[in-house]
PDB file of C-alpha atoms and ligand atoms in Angstrom:
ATOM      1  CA  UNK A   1    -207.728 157.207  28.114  1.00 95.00           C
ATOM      2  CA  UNK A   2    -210.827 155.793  29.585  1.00 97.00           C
ATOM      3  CA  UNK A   3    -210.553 152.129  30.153  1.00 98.00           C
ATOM      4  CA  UNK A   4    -213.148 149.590  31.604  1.00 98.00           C
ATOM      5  CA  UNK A   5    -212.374 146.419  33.009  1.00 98.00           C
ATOM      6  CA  UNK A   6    -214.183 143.809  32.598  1.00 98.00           C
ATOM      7  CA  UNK A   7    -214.750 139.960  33.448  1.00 97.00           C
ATOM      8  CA  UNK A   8    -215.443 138.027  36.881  1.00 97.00           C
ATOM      9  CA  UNK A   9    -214.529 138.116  40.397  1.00 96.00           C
ATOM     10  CA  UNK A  10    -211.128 137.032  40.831  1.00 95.00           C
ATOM     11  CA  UNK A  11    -209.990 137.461  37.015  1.00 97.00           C
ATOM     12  CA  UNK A  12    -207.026 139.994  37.912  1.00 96.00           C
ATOM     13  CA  UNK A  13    -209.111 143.176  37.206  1.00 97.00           C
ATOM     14  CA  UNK A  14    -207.733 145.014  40.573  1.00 95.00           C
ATOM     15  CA  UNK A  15    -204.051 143.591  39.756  1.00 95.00           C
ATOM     16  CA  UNK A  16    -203.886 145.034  36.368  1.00 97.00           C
ATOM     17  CA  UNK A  17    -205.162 148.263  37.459  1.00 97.00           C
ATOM     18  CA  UNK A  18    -203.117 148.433  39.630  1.00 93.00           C
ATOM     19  CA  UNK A  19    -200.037 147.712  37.623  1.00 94.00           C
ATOM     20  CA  UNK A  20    -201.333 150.119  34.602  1.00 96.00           C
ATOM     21  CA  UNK A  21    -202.174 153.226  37.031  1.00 95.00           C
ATOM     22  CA  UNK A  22    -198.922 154.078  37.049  1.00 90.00           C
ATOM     23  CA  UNK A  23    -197.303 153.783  33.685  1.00 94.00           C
ATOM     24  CA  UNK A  24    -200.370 155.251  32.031  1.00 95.00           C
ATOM     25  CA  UNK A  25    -200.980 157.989  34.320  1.00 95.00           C
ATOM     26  CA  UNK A  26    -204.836 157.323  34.637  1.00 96.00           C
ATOM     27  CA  UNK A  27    -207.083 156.782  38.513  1.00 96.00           C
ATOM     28  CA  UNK A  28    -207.698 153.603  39.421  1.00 96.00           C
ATOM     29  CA  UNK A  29    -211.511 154.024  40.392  1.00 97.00           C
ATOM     30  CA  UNK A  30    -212.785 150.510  42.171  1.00 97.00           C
ATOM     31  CA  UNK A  31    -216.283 150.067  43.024  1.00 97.00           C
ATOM     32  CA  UNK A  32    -215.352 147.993  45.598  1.00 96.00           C
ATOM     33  CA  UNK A  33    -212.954 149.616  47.244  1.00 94.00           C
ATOM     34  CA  UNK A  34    -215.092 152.335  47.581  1.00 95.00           C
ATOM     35  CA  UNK A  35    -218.195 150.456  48.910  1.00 96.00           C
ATOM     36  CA  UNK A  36    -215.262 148.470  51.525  1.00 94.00           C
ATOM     37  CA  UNK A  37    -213.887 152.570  52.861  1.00 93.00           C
ATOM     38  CA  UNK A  38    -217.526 153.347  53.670  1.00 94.00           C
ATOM     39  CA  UNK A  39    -218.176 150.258  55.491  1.00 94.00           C
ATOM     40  CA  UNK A  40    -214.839 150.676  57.336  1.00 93.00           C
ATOM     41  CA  UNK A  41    -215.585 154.053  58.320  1.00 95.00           C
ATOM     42  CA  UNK A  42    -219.399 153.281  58.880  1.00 96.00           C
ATOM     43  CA  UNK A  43    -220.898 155.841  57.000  1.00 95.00           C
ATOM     44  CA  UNK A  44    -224.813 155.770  56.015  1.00 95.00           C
ATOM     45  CA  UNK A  45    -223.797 154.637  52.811  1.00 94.00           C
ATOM     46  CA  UNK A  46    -221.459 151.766  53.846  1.00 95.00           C
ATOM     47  CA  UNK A  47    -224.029 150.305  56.309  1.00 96.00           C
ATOM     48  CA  UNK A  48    -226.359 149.959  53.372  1.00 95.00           C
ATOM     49  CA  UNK A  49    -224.157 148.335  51.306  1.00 96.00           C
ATOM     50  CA  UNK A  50    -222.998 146.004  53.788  1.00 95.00           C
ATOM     51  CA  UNK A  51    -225.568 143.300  53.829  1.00 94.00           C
ATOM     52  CA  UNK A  52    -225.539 142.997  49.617  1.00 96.00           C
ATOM     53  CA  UNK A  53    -221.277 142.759  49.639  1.00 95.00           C
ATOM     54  CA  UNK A  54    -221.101 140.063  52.786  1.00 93.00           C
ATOM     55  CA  UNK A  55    -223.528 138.180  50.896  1.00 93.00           C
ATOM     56  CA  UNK A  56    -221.858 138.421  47.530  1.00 94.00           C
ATOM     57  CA  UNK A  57    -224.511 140.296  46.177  1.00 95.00           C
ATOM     58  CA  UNK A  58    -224.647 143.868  44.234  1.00 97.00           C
ATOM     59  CA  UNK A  59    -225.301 146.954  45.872  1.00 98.00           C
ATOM     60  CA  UNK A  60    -228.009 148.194  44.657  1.00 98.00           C
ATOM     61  CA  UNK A  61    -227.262 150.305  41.306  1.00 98.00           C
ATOM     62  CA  UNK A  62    -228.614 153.833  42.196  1.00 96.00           C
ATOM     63  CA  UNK A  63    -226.218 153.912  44.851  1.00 96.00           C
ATOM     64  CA  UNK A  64    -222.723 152.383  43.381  1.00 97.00           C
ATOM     65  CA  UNK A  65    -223.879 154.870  40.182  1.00 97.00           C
ATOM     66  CA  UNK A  66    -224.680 157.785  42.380  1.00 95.00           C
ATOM     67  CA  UNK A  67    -220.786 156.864  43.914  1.00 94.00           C
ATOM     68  CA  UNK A  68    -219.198 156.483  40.320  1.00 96.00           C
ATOM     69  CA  UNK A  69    -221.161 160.294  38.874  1.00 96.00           C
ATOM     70  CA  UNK A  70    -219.802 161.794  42.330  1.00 93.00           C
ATOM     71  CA  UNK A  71    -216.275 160.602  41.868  1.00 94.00           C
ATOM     72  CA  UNK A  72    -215.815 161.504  37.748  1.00 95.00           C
ATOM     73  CA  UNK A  73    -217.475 164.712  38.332  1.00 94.00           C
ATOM     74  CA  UNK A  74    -215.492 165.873  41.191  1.00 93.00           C
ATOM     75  CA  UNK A  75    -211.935 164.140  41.574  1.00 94.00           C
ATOM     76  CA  UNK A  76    -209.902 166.530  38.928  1.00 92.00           C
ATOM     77  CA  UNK A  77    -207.311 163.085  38.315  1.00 93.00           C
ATOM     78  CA  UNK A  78    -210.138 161.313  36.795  1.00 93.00           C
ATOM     79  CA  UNK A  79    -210.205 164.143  33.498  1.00 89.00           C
ATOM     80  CA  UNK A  80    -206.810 162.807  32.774  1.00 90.00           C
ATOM     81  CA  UNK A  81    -208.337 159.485  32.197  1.00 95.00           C
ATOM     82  CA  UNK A  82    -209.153 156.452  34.562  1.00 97.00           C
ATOM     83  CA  UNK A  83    -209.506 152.648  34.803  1.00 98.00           C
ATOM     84  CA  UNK A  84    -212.763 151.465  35.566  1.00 98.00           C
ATOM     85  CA  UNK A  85    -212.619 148.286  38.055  1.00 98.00           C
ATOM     86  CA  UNK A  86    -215.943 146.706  39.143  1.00 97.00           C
ATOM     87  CA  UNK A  87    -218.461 149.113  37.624  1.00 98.00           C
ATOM     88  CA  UNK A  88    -220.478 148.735  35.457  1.00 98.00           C
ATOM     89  CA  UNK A  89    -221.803 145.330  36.843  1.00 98.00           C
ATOM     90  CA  UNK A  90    -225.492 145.541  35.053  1.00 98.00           C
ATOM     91  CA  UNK A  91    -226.841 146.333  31.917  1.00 97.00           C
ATOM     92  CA  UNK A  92    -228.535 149.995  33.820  1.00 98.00           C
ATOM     93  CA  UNK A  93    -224.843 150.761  35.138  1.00 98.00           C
ATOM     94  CA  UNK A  94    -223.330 150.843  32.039  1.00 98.00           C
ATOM     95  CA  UNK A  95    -226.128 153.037  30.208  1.00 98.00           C
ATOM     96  CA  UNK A  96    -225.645 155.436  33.183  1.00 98.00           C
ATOM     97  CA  UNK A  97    -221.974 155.046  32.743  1.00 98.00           C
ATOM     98  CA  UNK A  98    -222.386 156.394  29.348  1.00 97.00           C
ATOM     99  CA  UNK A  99    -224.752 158.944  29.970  1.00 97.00           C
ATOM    100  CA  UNK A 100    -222.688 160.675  32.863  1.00 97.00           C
ATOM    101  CA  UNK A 101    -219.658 160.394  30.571  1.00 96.00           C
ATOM    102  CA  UNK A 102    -221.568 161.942  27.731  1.00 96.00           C
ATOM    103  CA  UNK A 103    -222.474 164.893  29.566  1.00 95.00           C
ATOM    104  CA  UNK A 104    -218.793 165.355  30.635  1.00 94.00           C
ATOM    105  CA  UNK A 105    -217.860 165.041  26.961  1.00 93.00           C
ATOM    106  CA  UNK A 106    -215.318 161.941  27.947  1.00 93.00           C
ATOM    107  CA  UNK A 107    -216.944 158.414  26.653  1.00 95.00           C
ATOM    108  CA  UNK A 108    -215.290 155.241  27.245  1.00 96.00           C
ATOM    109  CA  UNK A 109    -212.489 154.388  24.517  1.00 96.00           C
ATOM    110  CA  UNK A 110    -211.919 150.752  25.371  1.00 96.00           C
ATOM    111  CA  UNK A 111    -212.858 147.820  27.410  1.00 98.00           C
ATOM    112  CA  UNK A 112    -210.377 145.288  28.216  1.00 98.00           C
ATOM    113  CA  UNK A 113    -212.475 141.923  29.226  1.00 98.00           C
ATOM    114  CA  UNK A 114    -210.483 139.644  31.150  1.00 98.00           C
ATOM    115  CA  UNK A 115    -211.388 136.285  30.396  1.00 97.00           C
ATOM    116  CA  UNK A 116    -210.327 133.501  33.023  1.00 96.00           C
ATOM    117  CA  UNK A 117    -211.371 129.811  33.702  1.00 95.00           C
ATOM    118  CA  UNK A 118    -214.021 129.130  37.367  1.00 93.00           C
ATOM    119  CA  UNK A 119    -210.979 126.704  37.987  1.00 93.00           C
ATOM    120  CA  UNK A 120    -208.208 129.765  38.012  1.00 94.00           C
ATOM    121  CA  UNK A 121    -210.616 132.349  39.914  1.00 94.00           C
ATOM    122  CA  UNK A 122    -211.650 129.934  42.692  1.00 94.00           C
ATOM    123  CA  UNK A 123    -207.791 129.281  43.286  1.00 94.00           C
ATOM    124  CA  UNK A 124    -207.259 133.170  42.910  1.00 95.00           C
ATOM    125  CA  UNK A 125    -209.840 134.482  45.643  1.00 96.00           C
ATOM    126  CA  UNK A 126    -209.383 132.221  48.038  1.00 95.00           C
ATOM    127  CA  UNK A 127    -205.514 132.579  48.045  1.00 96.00           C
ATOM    128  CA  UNK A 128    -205.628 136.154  47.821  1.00 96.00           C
ATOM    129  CA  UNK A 129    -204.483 138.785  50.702  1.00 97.00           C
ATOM    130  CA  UNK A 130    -205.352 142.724  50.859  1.00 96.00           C
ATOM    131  CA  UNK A 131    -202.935 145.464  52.863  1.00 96.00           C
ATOM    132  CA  UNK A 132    -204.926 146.595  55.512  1.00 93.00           C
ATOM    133  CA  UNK A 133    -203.083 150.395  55.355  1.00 93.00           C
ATOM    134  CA  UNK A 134    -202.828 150.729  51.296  1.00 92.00           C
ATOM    135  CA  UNK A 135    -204.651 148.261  49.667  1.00 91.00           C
ATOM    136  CA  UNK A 136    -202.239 146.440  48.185  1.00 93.00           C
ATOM    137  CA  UNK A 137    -202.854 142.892  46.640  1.00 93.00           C
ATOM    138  CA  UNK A 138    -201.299 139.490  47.284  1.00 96.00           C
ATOM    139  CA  UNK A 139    -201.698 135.786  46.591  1.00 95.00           C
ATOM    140  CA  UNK A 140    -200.547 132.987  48.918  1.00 95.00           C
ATOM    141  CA  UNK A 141    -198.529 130.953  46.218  1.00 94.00           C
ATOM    142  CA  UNK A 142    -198.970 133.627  43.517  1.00 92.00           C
ATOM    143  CA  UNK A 143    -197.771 136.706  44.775  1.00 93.00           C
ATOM    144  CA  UNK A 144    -197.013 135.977  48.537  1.00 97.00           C
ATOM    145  CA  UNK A 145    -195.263 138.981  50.690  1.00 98.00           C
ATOM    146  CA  UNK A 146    -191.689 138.786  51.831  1.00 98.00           C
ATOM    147  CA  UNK A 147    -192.681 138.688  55.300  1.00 97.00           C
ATOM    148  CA  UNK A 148    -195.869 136.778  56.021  1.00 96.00           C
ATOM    149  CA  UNK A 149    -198.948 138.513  56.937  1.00 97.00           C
ATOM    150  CA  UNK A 150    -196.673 142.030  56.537  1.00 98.00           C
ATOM    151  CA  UNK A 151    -197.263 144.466  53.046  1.00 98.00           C
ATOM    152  CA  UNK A 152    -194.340 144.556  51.683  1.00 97.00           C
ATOM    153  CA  UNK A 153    -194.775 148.409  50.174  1.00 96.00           C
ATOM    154  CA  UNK A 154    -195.990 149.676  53.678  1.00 97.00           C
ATOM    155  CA  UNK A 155    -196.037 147.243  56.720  1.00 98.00           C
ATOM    156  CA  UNK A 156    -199.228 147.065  56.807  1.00 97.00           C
ATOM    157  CA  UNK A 157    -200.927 143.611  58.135  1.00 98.00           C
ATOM    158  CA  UNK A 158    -202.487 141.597  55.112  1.00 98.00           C
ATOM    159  CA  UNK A 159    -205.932 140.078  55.704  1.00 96.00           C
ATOM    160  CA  UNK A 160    -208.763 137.971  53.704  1.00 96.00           C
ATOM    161  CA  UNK A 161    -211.716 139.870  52.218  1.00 94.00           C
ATOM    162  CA  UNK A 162    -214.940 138.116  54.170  1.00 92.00           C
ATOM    163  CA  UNK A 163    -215.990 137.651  50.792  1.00 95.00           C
ATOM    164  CA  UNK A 164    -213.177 135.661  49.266  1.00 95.00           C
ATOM    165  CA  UNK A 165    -214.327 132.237  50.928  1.00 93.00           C
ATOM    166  CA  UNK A 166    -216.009 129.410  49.377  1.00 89.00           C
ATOM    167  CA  UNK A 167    -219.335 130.080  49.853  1.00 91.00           C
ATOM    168  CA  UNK A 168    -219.571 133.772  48.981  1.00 94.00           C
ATOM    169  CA  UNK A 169    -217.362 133.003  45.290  1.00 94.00           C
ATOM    170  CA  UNK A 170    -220.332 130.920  44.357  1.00 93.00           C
ATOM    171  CA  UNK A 171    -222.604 133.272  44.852  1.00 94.00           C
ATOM    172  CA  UNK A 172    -220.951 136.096  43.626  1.00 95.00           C
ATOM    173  CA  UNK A 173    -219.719 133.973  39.941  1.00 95.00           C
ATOM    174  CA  UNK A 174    -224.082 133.542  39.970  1.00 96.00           C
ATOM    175  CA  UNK A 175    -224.362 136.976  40.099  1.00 96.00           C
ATOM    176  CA  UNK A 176    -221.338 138.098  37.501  1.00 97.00           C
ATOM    177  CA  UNK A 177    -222.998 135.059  34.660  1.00 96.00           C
ATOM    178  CA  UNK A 178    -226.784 136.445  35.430  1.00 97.00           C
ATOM    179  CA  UNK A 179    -226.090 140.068  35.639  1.00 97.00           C
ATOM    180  CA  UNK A 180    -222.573 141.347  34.774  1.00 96.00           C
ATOM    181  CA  UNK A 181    -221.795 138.950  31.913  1.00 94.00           C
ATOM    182  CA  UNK A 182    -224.619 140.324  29.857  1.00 94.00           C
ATOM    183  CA  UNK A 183    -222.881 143.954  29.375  1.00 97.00           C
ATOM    184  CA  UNK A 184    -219.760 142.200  27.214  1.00 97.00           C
ATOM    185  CA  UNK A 185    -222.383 142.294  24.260  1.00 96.00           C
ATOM    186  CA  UNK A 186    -222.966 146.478  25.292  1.00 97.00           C
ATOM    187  CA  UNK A 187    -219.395 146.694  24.594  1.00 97.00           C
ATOM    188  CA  UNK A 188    -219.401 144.739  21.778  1.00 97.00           C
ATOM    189  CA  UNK A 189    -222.215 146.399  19.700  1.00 97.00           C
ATOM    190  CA  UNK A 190    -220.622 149.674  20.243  1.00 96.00           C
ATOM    191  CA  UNK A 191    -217.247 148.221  18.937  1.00 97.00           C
ATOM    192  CA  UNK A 192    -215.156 148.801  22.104  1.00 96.00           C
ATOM    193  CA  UNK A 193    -214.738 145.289  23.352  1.00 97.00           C
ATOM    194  CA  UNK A 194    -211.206 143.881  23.640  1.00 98.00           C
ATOM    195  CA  UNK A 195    -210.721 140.291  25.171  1.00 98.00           C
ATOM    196  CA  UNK A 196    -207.507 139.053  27.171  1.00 98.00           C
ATOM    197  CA  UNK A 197    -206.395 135.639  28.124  1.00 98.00           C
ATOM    198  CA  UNK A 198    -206.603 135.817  31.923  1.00 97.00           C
ATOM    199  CA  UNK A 199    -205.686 132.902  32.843  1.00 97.00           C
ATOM    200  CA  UNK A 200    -201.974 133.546  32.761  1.00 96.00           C
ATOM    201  CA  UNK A 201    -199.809 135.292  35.031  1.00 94.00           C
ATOM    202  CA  UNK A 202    -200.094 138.629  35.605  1.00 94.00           C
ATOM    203  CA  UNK A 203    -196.954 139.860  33.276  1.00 96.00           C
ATOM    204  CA  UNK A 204    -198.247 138.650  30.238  1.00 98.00           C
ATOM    205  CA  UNK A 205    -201.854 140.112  31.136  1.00 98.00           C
ATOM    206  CA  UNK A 206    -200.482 143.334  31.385  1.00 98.00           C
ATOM    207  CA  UNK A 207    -198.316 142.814  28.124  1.00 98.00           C
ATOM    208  CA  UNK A 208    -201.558 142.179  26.700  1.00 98.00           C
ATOM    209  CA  UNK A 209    -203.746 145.163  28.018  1.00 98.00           C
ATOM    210  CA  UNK A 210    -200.629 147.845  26.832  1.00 97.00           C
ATOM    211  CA  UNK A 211    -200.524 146.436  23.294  1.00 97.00           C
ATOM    212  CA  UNK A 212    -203.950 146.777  22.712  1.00 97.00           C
ATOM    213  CA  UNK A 213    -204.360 150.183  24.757  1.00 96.00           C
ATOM    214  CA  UNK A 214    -200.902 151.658  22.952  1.00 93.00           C
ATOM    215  CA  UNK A 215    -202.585 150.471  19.661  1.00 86.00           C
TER     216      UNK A 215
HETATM  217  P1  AMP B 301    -215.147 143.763  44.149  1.00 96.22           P
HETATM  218  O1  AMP B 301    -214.122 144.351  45.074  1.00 96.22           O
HETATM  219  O2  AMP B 301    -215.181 144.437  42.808  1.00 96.22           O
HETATM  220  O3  AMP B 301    -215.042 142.263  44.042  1.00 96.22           O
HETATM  221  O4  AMP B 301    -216.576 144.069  44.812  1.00 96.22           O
HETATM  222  C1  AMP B 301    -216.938 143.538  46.074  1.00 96.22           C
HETATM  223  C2  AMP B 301    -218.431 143.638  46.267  1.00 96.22           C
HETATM  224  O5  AMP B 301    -218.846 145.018  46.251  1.00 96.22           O
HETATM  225  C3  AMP B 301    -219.289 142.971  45.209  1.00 96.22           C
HETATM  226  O6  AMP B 301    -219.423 141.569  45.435  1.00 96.22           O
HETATM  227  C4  AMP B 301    -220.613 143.730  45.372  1.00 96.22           C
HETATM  228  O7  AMP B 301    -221.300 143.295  46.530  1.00 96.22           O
HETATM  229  C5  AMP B 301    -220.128 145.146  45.644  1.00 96.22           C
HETATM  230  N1  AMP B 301    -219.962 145.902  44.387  1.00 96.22           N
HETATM  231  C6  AMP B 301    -218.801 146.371  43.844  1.00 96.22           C
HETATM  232  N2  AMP B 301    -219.023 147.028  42.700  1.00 96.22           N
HETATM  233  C7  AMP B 301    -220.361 146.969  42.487  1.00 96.22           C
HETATM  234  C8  AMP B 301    -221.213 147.450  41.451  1.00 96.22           C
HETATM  235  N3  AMP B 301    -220.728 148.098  40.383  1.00 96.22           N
HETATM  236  N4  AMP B 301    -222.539 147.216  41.577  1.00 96.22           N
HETATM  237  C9  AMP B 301    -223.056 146.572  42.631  1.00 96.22           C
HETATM  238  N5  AMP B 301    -222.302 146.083  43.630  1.00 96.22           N
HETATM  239  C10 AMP B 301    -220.966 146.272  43.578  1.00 96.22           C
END
């Protein structure tokens, strides 16, 4: 199955992956995470994209797509299927996104568009903690850890994306109406768009996503 998720910053698109990944067998493949590893480990690549994901910006798309071709052509998990978080975020990502998959004979079946209020993802990125060591996500009042500040899958110290404040959000819920919203009618015209009520809690988006994926 080859899912893409869809819908703004903060609607629960990394949460759901990561609760799906598992149960459905299929590679959680995160644009973001990606770009965040490279910048980590300071590679060419990440001290490109650095500037455009401080600012809340977008990477520019030759390079995220070049990223995305790399990791479906090469990383044998993704055949089995994969969830799609953060890419495509323009209208040119998701034609390449189709093109790449057409050539490996695997085209999207569905895209799950998350669909949550400016009120619930303003409360969701600024509470929200990432696990240092595995990634891992948590909310202050949503989903806090057992021990504050401490993962509690692998002890890993939590910390706050330098994105997630105040600022940034606005900038980066510009970007997602001018640039990212426009690819929900892509979807659409091909017949693959699937919408979820996102502002809920996270059990009953997932309910959600596996009755419409399990048909
Ligand atoms: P995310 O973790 O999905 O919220 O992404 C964090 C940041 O990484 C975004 O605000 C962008 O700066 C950058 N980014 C992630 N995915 C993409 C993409 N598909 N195209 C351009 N920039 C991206």
């Amino acid at each position: 199955m080859k899912i893409v998720l869809l819908g703004p910053p903060g609607a629960g698109k990394g949460t759901l992956a990561e609760s799906l990944r598992d149960t459905l067998g299929l590679l959680h493949i995160s644009t973001g995470d990606i770009l965040r590893e490279e910048m980590k480990n300071g590679t060419p690549l990440g001290k490109e994209a650095k500037k455009f994901v401080e600012s809340g910006g977008l990477v520019p798309d030759e390079l995220v797509t070049r990223l995305i071709k790399n990791r479906l052509e090469n990383d044998p998990k993704a055949k089995k299927g994969f969830l799609m978080d953060g890419f495509p975020r323009t209208q040119k990502q998701a034609e390449d996104l189709d093109k790449i998959l057409k050539d490996l004979n695997q085209p999207v079946d569905c895209t799950l568009c998350l669909e949550a209020s400016v009120k619930t993802v303003v409360q969701r990125l600024t509470g929200r903690r990432v696990c240092k060591q595995c990634g891992a996500l948590y909310h202050m009042t949503n989903k806090p850890p057992k021990k504050e500040g401490v993962c509690d899958n692998c002890g890993g110290p939590l910390y706050q994306r330098a994105d997630d404040n105040e600022e940034t959000i606005q900038n980066r819920m510009k970007v997602y109406t001018e640039s990212t919203k426009p690819i929900i009618e892509y979807y659409k015209a091909q017949g693959k768009l699937r919408s979820i009520d996102a502002d809920t809690d996270s059990q009953t988006v997932r309910t959600a996503a596996l009755k419409i994926i399990n048909g």
